[in-house]
mmCIF file with all atom_site columns, C-alpha atoms in Angstrom:
data_model
loop_
_atom_site.group_PDB
_atom_site.id
_atom_site.type_symbol
_atom_site.label_atom_id
_atom_site.label_alt_id
_atom_site.label_comp_id
_atom_site.label_asym_id
_atom_site.label_entity_id
_atom_site.label_seq_id
_atom_site.pdbx_PDB_ins_code
_atom_site.Cartn_x
_atom_site.Cartn_y
_atom_site.Cartn_z
_atom_site.occupancy
_atom_site.B_iso_or_equiv
_atom_site.pdbx_formal_charge
_atom_site.auth_seq_id
_atom_site.auth_comp_id
_atom_site.auth_asym_id
_atom_site.auth_atom_id
_atom_site.pdbx_PDB_model_num
ATOM 1  C CA . ARG A 1 1  ? 5.494   41.072 24.779 1.00 0.00 ? 39  ARG A CA 1
ATOM 2  C CA . GLN A 1 2  ? 7.252   44.173 24.780 1.00 0.00 ? 40  GLN A CA 1
ATOM 3  C CA . ARG A 1 3  ? 5.043   45.302 21.645 1.00 0.00 ? 41  ARG A CA 1
ATOM 4  C CA . GLN A 1 4  ? 2.024   44.410 24.072 1.00 0.00 ? 42  GLN A CA 1
ATOM 5  C CA . MET A 1 5  ? 3.255   46.866 26.236 1.00 0.00 ? 43  MET A CA 1
ATOM 6  C CA . CYS A 1 6  ? 3.438   49.759 23.759 1.00 0.00 ? 44  CYS A CA 1
ATOM 7  C CA . ILE A 1 7  ? 0.349   49.154 22.598 1.00 0.00 ? 45  ILE A CA 1
ATOM 8  C CA . ARG A 1 8  ? -0.769  49.312 26.076 1.00 0.00 ? 46  ARG A CA 1
ATOM 9  C CA . ASP A 1 9  ? 0.962   52.250 26.837 1.00 0.00 ? 47  ASP A CA 1
ATOM 10 C CA . SER A 1 10 ? -0.292  54.275 23.561 1.00 0.00 ? 48  SER A CA 1
ATOM 11 C CA . LEU A 1 11 ? -3.640  52.787 24.249 1.00 0.00 ? 49  LEU A CA 1
ATOM 12 C CA . LYS A 1 12 ? -3.442  54.983 27.897 1.00 0.00 ? 50  LYS A CA 1
ATOM 13 C CA . ALA A 1 13 ? -1.824  57.620 26.431 1.00 0.00 ? 51  ALA A CA 1
ATOM 14 C CA . ALA A 1 14 ? -5.102  57.709 23.466 1.00 0.00 ? 52  ALA A CA 1
ATOM 15 C CA . CYS A 1 15 ? -7.423  57.980 26.582 1.00 0.00 ? 53  CYS A CA 1
ATOM 16 C CA . ARG A 1 16 ? -5.880  60.880 28.455 1.00 0.00 ? 54  ARG A CA 1
ATOM 17 C CA . ILE A 1 17 ? -5.822  62.190 25.034 1.00 0.00 ? 55  ILE A CA 1
ATOM 18 C CA . MET A 1 18 ? -9.679  61.729 24.801 1.00 0.00 ? 56  MET A CA 1
ATOM 19 C CA . GLU A 1 19 ? -10.010 62.858 28.598 1.00 0.00 ? 57  GLU A CA 1
ATOM 20 C CA . GLU A 1 20 ? -8.595  66.302 27.593 1.00 0.00 ? 58  GLU A CA 1
ATOM 21 C CA . LYS A 1 21 ? -10.126 66.756 24.091 1.00 0.00 ? 59  LYS A CA 1
ATOM 22 C CA . GLY A 1 22 ? -13.271 64.837 23.961 1.00 0.00 ? 60  GLY A CA 1
ATOM 23 C CA . ASN A 1 23 ? -15.533 65.350 20.605 1.00 0.00 ? 61  ASN A CA 1
ATOM 24 C CA . ASN A 1 24 ? -12.530 68.018 19.366 1.00 0.00 ? 62  ASN A CA 1
ATOM 25 C CA . ILE A 1 25 ? -10.560 64.775 17.899 1.00 0.00 ? 63  ILE A CA 1
ATOM 26 C CA . ARG A 1 26 ? -11.454 62.370 15.327 1.00 0.00 ? 64  ARG A CA 1
ATOM 27 C CA . VAL A 1 27 ? -10.621 58.966 16.499 1.00 0.00 ? 65  VAL A CA 1
ATOM 28 C CA . SER A 1 28 ? -8.394  58.408 13.080 1.00 0.00 ? 66  SER A CA 1
ATOM 29 C CA . GLU A 1 29 ? -6.145  61.684 13.898 1.00 0.00 ? 67  GLU A CA 1
ATOM 30 C CA . LEU A 1 30 ? -6.165  60.063 17.867 1.00 0.00 ? 68  LEU A CA 1
ATOM 31 C CA . ALA A 1 31 ? -5.080  57.116 16.322 1.00 0.00 ? 69  ALA A CA 1
ATOM 32 C CA . TYR A 1 32 ? -1.683  58.862 14.120 1.00 0.00 ? 70  TYR A CA 1
ATOM 33 C CA . ILE A 1 33 ? -0.887  60.924 17.458 1.00 0.00 ? 71  ILE A CA 1
ATOM 34 C CA . VAL A 1 34 ? -0.205  57.573 19.994 1.00 0.00 ? 72  VAL A CA 1
ATOM 35 C CA . GLY A 1 35 ? 1.480   56.003 17.158 1.00 0.00 ? 73  GLY A CA 1
ATOM 36 C CA . PHE A 1 36 ? -1.137  53.461 14.868 1.00 0.00 ? 74  PHE A CA 1
ATOM 37 C CA . ASN A 1 37 ? -0.683  53.633 11.564 1.00 0.00 ? 75  ASN A CA 1
ATOM 38 C CA . ASP A 1 38 ? -3.895  52.180 10.524 1.00 0.00 ? 76  ASP A CA 1
ATOM 39 C CA . PRO A 1 39 ? -7.541  53.716 13.035 1.00 0.00 ? 77  PRO A CA 1
ATOM 40 C CA . LYS A 1 40 ? -8.901  50.215 12.116 1.00 0.00 ? 78  LYS A CA 1
ATOM 41 C CA . TYR A 1 41 ? -6.607  48.492 14.337 1.00 0.00 ? 79  TYR A CA 1
ATOM 42 C CA . PHE A 1 42 ? -6.235  51.384 16.994 1.00 0.00 ? 80  PHE A CA 1
ATOM 43 C CA . SER A 1 43 ? -10.015 50.497 17.356 1.00 0.00 ? 81  SER A CA 1
ATOM 44 C CA . VAL A 1 44 ? -9.863  47.010 17.364 1.00 0.00 ? 82  VAL A CA 1
ATOM 45 C CA . CYS A 1 45 ? -6.917  46.894 19.988 1.00 0.00 ? 83  CYS A CA 1
ATOM 46 C CA . PHE A 1 46 ? -8.605  49.863 21.832 1.00 0.00 ? 84  PHE A CA 1
ATOM 47 C CA . LYS A 1 47 ? -11.681 47.389 22.217 1.00 0.00 ? 85  LYS A CA 1
ATOM 48 C CA . LYS A 1 48 ? -9.763  44.739 23.287 1.00 0.00 ? 86  LYS A CA 1
ATOM 49 C CA . GLU A 1 49 ? -8.248  46.815 25.728 1.00 0.00 ? 87  GLU A CA 1
ATOM 50 C CA . PHE A 1 50 ? -10.882 48.638 27.274 1.00 0.00 ? 88  PHE A CA 1
ATOM 51 C CA . GLY A 1 51 ? -14.231 46.841 25.861 1.00 0.00 ? 89  GLY A CA 1
ATOM 52 C CA . MET A 1 52 ? -15.372 49.543 24.227 1.00 0.00 ? 90  MET A CA 1
ATOM 53 C CA . LEU A 1 53 ? -14.614 51.537 21.170 1.00 0.00 ? 91  LEU A CA 1
ATOM 54 C CA . PRO A 1 54 ? -12.882 54.696 21.271 1.00 0.00 ? 92  PRO A CA 1
ATOM 55 C CA . THR A 1 55 ? -16.127 56.616 20.366 1.00 0.00 ? 93  THR A CA 1
ATOM 56 C CA . ASP A 1 56 ? -17.864 54.898 23.110 1.00 0.00 ? 94  ASP A CA 1
ATOM 57 C CA . TYR A 1 57 ? -15.207 55.763 25.019 1.00 0.00 ? 95  TYR A CA 1
ATOM 58 C CA . ILE A 1 58 ? -15.472 59.532 24.348 1.00 0.00 ? 96  ILE A CA 1
ATOM 59 C CA . GLU A 1 59 ? -19.154 59.654 24.525 1.00 0.00 ? 97  GLU A CA 1
ATOM 60 C CA . ARG A 1 60 ? -19.059 57.914 28.183 1.00 0.00 ? 98  ARG A CA 1
ATOM 61 C CA . PHE A 1 61 ? -16.186 60.498 29.495 1.00 0.00 ? 99  PHE A CA 1
ATOM 62 C CA . ILE A 1 62 ? -18.358 63.229 28.130 1.00 0.00 ? 100 ILE A CA 1
ATOM 63 C CA . GLN A 1 63 ? -21.255 62.348 29.974 1.00 0.00 ? 101 GLN A CA 1
ATOM 64 C CA . ASP A 1 64 ? -19.671 61.584 33.525 1.00 0.00 ? 102 ASP A CA 1
ATOM 65 C CA . VAL A 1 65 ? -18.222 65.344 32.969 1.00 0.00 ? 103 VAL A CA 1
ATOM 66 C CA . GLU A 1 66 ? -21.595 66.956 32.066 1.00 0.00 ? 104 GLU A CA 1
ATOM 67 C CA . LYS A 1 67 ? -23.291 64.981 34.878 1.00 0.00 ? 105 LYS A CA 1
#
């Protein structure tokens, strides 16, 4: 339970970073910044939490900003 909360907090932090950096950050770099050792596991956790991959989140956020 505690670990799930830590993962959720890390994923929320990743969202904030993606919203700030947009396309200027790679998913692997982002994963390491928020504390994941494995970018693939980060992507799996992100998709489970938010229903989309980090790359999809970046694309959607940037499209929303450009509109």
